[in-house]
Tab-separated table of C-alpha atoms and ligand atoms in Angstrom:
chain	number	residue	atom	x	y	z
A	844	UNK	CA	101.425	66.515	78.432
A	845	UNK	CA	99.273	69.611	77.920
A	846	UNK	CA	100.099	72.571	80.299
A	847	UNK	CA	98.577	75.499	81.331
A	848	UNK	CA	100.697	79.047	81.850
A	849	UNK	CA	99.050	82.400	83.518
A	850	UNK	CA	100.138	85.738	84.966
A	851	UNK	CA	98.681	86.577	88.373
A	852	UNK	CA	98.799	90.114	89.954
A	853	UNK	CA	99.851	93.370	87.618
A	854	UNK	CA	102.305	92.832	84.963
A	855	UNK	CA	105.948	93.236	84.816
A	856	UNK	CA	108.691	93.437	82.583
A	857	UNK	CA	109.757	89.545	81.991
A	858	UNK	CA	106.789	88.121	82.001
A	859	UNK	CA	106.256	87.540	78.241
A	860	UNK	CA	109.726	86.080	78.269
A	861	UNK	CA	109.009	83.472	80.170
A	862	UNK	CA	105.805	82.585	78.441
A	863	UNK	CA	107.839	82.250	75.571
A	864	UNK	CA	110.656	80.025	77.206
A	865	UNK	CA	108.244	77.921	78.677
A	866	UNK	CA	106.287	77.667	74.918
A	867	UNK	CA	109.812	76.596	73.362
A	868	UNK	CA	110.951	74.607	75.748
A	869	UNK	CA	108.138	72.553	76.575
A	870	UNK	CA	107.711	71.905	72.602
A	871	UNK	CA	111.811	71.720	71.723
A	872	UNK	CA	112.480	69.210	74.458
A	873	UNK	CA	108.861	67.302	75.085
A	874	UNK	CA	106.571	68.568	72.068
A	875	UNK	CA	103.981	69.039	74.774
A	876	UNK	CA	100.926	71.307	74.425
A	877	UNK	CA	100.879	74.899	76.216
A	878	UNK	CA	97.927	76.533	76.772
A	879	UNK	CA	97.359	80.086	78.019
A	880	UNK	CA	95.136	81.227	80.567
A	881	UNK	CA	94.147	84.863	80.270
A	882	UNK	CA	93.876	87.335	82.942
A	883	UNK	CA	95.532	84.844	85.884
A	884	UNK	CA	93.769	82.682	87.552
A	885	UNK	CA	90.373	84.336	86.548
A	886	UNK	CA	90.636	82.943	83.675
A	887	UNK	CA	90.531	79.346	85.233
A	888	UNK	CA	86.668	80.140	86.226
A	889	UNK	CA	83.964	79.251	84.186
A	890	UNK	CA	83.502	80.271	81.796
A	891	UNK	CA	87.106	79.478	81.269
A	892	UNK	CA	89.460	82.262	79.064
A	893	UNK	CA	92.212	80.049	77.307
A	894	UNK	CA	94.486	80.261	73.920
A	895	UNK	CA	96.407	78.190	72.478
A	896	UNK	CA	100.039	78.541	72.992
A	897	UNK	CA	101.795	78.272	69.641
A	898	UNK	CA	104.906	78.997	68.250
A	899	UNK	CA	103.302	81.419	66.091
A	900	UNK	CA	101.709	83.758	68.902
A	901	UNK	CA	104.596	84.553	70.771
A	902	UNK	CA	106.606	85.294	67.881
A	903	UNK	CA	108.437	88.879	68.794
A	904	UNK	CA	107.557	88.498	72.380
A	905	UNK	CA	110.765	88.318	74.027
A	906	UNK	CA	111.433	92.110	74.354
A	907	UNK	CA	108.320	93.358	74.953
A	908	UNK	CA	106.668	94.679	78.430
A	909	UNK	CA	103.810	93.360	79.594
A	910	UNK	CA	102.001	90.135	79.889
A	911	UNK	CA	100.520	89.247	76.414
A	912	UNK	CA	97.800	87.051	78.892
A	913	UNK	CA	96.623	89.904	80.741
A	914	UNK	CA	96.841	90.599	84.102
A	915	UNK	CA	93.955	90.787	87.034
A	916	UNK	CA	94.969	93.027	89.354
A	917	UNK	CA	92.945	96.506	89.544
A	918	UNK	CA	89.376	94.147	88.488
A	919	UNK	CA	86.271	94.523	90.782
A	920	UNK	CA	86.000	93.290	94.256
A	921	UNK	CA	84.009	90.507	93.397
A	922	UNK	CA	86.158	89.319	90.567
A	923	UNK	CA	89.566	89.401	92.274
A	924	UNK	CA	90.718	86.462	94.111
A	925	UNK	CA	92.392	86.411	97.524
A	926	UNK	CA	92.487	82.924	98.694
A	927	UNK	CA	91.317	79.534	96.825
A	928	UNK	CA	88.257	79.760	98.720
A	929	UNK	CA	86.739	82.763	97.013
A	930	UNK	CA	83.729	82.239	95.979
A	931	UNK	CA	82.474	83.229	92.525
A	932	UNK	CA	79.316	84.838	93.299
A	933	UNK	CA	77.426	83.976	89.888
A	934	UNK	CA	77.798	79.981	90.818
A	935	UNK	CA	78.807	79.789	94.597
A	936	UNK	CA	81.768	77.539	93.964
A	937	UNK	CA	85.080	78.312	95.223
A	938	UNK	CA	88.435	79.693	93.245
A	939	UNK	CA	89.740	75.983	94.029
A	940	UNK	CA	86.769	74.158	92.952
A	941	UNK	CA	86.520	75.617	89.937
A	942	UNK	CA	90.130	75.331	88.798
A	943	UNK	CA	90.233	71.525	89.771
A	944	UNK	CA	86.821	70.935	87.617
A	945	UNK	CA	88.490	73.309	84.352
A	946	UNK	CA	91.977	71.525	84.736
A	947	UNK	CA	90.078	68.350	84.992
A	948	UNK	CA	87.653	69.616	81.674
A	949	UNK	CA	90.584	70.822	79.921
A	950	UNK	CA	92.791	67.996	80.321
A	951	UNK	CA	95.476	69.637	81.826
A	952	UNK	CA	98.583	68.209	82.951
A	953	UNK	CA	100.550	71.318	85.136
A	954	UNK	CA	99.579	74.952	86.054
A	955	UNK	CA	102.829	76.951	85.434
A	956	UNK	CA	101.401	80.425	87.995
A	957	UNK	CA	103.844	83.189	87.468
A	958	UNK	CA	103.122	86.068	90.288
A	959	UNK	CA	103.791	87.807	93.087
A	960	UNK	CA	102.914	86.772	96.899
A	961	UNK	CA	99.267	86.917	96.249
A	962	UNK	CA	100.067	84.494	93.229
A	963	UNK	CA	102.033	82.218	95.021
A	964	UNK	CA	99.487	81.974	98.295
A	965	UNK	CA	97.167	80.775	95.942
A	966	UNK	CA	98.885	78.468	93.964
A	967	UNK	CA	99.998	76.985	97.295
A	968	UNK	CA	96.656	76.490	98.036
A	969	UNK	CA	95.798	74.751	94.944
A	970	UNK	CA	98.305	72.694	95.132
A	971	UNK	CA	97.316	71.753	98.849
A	972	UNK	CA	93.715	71.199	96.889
A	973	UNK	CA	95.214	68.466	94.465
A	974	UNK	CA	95.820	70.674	91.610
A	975	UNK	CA	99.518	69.802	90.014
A	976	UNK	CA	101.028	73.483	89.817
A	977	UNK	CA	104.294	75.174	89.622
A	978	UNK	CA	104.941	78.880	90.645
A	979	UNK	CA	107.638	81.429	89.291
A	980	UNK	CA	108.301	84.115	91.178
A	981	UNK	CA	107.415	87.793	89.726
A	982	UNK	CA	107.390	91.165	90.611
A	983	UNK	CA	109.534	94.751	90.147
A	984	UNK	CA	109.268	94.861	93.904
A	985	UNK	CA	112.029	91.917	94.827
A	986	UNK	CA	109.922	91.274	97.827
A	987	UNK	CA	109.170	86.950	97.402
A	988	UNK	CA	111.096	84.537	99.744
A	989	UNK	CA	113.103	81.752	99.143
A	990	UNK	CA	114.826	84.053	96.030
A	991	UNK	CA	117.698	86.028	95.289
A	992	UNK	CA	115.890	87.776	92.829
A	993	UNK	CA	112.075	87.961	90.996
A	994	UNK	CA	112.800	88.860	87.451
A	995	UNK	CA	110.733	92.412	86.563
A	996	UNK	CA	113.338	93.747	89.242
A	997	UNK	CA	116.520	94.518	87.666
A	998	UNK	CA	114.123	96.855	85.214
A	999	UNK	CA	112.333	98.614	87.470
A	1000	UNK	CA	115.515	99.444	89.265
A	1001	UNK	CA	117.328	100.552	86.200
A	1002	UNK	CA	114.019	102.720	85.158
A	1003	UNK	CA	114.522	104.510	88.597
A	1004	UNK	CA	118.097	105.193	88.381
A	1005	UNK	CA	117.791	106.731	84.904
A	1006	UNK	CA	115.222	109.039	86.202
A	1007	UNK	CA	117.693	109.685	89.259
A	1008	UNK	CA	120.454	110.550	86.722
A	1009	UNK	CA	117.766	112.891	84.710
A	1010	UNK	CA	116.396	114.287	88.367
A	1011	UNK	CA	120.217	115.104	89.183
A	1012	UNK	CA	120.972	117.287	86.411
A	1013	UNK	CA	117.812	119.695	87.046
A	1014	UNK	CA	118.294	119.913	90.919
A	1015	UNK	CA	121.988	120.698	90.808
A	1016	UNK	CA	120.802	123.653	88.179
A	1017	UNK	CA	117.951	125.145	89.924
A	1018	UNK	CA	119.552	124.554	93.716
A	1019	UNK	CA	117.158	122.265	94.718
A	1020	UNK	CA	115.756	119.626	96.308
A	1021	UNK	CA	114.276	116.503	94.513
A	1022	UNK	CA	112.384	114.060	96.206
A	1023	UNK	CA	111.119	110.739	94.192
A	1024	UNK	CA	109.066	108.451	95.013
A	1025	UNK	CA	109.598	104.524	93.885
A	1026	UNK	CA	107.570	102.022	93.674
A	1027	UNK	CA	107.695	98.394	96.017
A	1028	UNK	CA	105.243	97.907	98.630
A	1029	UNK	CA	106.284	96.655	101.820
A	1030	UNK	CA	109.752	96.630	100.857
A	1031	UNK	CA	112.850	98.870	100.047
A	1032	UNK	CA	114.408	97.785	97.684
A	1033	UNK	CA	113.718	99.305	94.971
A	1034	UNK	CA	114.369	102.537	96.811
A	1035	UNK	CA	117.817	101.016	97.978
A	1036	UNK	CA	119.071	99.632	94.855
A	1037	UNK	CA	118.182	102.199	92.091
A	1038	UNK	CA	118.692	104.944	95.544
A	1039	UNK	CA	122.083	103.394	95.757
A	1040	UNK	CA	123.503	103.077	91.799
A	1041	UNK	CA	121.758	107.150	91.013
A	1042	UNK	CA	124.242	108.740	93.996
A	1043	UNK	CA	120.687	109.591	96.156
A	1044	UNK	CA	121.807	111.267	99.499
A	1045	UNK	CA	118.980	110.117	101.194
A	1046	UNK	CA	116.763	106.894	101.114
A	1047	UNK	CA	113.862	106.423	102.911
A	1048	UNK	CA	112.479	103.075	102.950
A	1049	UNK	CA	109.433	100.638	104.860
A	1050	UNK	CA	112.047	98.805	106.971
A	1051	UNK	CA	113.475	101.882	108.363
A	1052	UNK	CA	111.532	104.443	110.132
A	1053	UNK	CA	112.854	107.979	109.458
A	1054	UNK	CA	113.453	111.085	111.445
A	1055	UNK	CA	112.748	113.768	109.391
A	1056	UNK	CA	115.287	116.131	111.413
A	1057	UNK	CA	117.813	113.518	110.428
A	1058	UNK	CA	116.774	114.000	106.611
A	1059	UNK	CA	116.850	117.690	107.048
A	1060	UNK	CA	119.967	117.837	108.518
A	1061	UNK	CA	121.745	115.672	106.035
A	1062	UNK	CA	120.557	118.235	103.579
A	1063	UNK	CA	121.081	120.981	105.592
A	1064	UNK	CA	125.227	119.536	105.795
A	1065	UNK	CA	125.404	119.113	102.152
A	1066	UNK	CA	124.429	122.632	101.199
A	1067	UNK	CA	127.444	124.007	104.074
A	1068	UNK	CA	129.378	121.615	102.137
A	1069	UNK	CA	128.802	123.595	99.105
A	1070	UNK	CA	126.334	120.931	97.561
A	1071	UNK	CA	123.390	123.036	97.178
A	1072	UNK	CA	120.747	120.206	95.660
A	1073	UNK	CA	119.652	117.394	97.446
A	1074	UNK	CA	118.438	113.816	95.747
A	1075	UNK	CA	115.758	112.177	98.061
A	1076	UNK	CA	114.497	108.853	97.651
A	1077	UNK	CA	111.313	107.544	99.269
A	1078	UNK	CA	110.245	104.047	98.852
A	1079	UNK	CA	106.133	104.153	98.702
A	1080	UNK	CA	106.099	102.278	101.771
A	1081	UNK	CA	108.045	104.174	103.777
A	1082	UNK	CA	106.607	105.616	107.132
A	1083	UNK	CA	108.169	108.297	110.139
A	1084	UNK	CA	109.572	107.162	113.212
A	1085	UNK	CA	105.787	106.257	115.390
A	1086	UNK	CA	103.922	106.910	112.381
A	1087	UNK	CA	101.944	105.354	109.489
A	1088	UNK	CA	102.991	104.181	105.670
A	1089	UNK	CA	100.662	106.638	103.351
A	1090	UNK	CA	97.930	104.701	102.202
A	1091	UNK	CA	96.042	106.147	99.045
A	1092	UNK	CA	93.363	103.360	98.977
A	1093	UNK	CA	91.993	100.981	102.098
A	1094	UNK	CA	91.578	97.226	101.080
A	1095	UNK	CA	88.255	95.900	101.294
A	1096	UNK	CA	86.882	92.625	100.551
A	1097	UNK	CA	88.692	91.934	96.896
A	1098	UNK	CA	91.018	94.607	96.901
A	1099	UNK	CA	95.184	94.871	98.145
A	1100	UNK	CA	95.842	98.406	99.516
A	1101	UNK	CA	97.376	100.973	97.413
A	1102	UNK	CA	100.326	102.866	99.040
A	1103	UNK	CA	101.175	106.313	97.931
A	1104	UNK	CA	101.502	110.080	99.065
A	1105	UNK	CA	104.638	109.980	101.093
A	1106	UNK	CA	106.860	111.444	99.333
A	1107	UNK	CA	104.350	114.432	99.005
A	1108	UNK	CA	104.113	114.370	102.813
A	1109	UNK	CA	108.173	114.078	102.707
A	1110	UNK	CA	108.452	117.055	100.370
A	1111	UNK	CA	106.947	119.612	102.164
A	1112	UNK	CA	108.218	118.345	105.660
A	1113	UNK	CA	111.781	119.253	103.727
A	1114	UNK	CA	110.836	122.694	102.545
A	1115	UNK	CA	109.051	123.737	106.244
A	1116	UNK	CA	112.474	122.325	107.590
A	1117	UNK	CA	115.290	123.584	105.499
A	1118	UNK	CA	113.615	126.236	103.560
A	1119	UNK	CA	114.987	125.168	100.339
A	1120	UNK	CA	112.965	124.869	97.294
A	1121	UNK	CA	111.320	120.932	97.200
A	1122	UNK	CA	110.340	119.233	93.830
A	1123	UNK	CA	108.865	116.146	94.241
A	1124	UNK	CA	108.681	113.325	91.300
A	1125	UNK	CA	106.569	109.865	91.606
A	1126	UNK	CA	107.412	107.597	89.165
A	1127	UNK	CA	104.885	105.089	89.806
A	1128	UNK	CA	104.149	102.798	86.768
A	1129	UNK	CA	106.585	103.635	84.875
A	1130	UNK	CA	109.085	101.704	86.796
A	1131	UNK	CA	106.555	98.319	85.603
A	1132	UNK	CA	106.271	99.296	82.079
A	1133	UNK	CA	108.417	98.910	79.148
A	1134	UNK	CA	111.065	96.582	77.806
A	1135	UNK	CA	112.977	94.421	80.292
A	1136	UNK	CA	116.548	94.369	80.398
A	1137	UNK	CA	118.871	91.837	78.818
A	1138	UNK	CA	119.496	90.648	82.564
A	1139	UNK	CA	115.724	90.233	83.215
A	1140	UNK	CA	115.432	88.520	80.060
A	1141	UNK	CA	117.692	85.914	80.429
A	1142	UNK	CA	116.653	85.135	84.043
A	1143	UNK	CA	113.048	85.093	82.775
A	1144	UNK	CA	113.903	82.571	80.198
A	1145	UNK	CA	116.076	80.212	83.127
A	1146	UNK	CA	112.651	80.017	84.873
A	1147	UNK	CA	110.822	79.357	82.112
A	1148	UNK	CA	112.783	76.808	80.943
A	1149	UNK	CA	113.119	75.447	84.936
A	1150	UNK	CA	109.755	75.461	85.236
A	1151	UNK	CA	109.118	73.214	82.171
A	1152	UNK	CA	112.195	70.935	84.073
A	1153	UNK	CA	110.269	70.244	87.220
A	1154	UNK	CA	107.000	69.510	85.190
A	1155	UNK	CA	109.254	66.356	83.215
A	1156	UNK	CA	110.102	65.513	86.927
A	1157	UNK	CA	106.125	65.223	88.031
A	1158	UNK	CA	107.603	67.804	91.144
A	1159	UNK	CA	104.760	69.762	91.557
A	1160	UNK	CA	103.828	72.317	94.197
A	1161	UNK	CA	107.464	74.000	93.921
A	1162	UNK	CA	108.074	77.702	92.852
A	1163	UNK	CA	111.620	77.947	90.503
A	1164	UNK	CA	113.725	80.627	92.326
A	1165	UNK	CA	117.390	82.107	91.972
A	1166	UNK	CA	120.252	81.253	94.895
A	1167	UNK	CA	123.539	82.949	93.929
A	1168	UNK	CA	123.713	82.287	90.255
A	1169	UNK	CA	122.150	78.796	90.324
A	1170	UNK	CA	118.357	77.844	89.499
A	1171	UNK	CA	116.741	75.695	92.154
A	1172	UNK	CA	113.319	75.104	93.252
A	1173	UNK	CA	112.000	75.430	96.876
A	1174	UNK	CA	107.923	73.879	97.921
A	1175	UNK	CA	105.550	76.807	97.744
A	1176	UNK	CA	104.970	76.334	101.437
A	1177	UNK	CA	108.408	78.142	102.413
A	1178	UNK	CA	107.251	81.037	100.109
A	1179	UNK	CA	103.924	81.981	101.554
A	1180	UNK	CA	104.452	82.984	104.886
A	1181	UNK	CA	106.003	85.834	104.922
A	1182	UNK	CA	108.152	89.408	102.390
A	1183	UNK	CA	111.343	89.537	101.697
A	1184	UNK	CA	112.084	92.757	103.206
A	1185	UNK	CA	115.490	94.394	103.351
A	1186	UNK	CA	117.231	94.221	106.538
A	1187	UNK	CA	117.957	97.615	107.987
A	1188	UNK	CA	121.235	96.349	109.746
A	1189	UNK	CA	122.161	93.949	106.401
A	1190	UNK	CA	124.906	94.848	103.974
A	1191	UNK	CA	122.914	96.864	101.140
A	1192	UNK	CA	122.138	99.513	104.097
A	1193	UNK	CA	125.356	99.672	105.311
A	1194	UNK	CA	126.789	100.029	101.955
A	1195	UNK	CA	124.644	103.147	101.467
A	1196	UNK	CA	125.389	104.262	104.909
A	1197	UNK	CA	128.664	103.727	104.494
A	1198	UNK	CA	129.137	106.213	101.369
A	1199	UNK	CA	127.065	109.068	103.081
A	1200	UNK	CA	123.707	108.389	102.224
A	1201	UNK	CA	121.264	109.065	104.580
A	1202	UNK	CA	118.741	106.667	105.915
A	1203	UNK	CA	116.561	109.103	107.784
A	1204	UNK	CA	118.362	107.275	111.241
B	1024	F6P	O1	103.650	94.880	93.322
B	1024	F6P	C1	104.026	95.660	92.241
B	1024	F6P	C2	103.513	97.060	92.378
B	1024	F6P	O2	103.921	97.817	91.262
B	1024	F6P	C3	103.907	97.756	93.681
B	1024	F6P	O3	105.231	98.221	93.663
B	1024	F6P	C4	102.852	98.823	93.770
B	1024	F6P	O4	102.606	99.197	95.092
B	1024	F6P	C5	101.634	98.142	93.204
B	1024	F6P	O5	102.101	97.061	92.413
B	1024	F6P	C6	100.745	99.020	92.392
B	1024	F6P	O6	99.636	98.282	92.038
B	1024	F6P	P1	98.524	98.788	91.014
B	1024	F6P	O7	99.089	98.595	89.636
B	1024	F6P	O8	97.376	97.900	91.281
B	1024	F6P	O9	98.295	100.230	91.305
């Protein structure tokens, strides 16, 4: 067999580990060919941008941030694709046209996709188009369904919660209050998790609309208590009671929409409300960057090396995912329809709740 690997969407920490264990495994167990696609599925379009996969080039690749195929997201309108019927305006065919005529050129035997939702919508569609493909689930912002976990995750969380620890130490000094923003779209739980393990006293997140007066008076309690500082954490997606999320850039034709601003607009609401003196930190890609943890690793290399699995099984059109501790594989159809958002009456909440930290609620 010969078989294809890309990275769809922005990067994240894991992603070169799988390209790796899909590399070994696919040569250790089958001595197939692997062939990478640069810059996702753009790189599927003619003219097509492929590389050998050798055991040579991804020497040293196993620690390091990053997709060493490039990622798409952040390209002009025109050149992003949103559904397998784009249409690539230099030749008027569509995203799935073109793949099926390059797989069929390039002899290929599998896609391997590894992505977020946007990755995983189109591999679905490919696959509903003919094309044998196989999706891993990717992204620091936990938010794919049918999963425990998306590897990328586990870092981003730890990134936040060692800036929580560093944030601590200067607002406890100065008497103040820190707010941070995380990173995670539509979903909390990066905010919860990393909000949870750095001893925040309040998290804000998408699934929950806050009160501000119930963040102000959580603060306002603390400092009676004695605890002068505050540690605020506001998922990027997060949005008031009746109001909006903070959107720093509309989609249009090509483009997602970028979230961002709230925990500006959180900030100051804090400082009008309590008075006390408001820092606010966004951490933004720094939570994506960098090396991924040995945790990320290792699940990175189980879907790698799952992925390779279902390709010796011909059982295409499946994405590898995580229940409990065990690898299994669900049919890209269950994945596409929906996030995997955090449930604001579900156990992580209550958890946090349940320790004193408030949820804006
Ligand atoms: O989906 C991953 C993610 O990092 C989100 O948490 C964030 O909203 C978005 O990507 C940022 O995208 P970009 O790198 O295009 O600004």
């Amino acid at each position: 067999m010969n078989i294809a690997v890309l990275t769809g969407g922005g990067d994240c920490p894991g992603l070169n580990a799988v390209i790796r264990a899909i590399v070994k495994s696919a040569r250790t167990n089958h001595n197939w060919d692997v062939v990478g696609i640069e810059e996702g599925y753009e790189g599927l379009r003619t003219p097509v941008k492929t590389r050998p996969m050798t055991e040579a080039n991804i020497q040293g690749i196993l620690p390091m941030g990053g997709t060493i195929l490039w990622a798409t997201s952040g390209k002009s309108p025109d050149k992003v694709q949103k559904s397998v019927e784009a249409v690539n305006p230099e030749n008027k065919k569509s995203l799935a046209e073109e793949v099926k005529e390059n797989v069929r050129k390039l002899d290929l035997s599998c896609l391997v996709a590894m992505g977020g939702d946007g990755t995983m919508n189109i591999a679905h569609g490919l696959h509903k188009a003919g094309i044998p493909i196989i999706g891993i689930p990717k992204t620091i912002d936990n938010d794919i369904l049918s999963t425990d976990l998306t590897f990328g995750f586990q870092t981003a969380v730890n990134t936040a919660t060692d800036a929580l620890d560093k944030l601590h130490t200067t607002a406890a000094s100065h008497h103040r209050v820190i707010v941070v923003e995380v990173m995670g779209r539509y979903a909390g739980w990066i905010a919860l998790e990393a909000g949870i393990a750095g001893g925040a006293d309040v998290i804000l997140i998408p699934e929950i609309p806050f009160q501000i007066d119930k963040v102000c008076k959580a603060i306002i309690s603390r400092y009676d208590r004695g605890r002068r500082f505050s540690i605020v954490v506001v998922a990027e997606g997060a949005l008031p009671a009746g109001g909006e999320m903070s959107v720093l850039k509309h989609s249009d034709s090509g483009t997602v929409e970028r979230l961002g601003g709230i925990g500006n607009k959180v900030g100051e609401e804090i400082a009008a409300c309590t008075g006390m003196d408001v820092r606010v930190t966004v951490l933004g890609h720094l939570q994506r960057g960098g090396s991924p943890t040995p945790y990320d690793r290792i699940l990175a290399t189980r879907f790698g090396v799952a992925a390779v699995d279902l390709i010796a099984q011909l059982k295409f059109g499946e994405m590898v995912c995580l229940k409990g501790n065990e690898i299994q594989s669900v049919p890209l159809e269950d994945v596409v329809h929906a996030l995997k958002v955090v449930p604001p009456d579900g156990p992580l909440v209550r958890v946090a709740e349940s320790v004193g930290i408030s949820v804006g609620r």
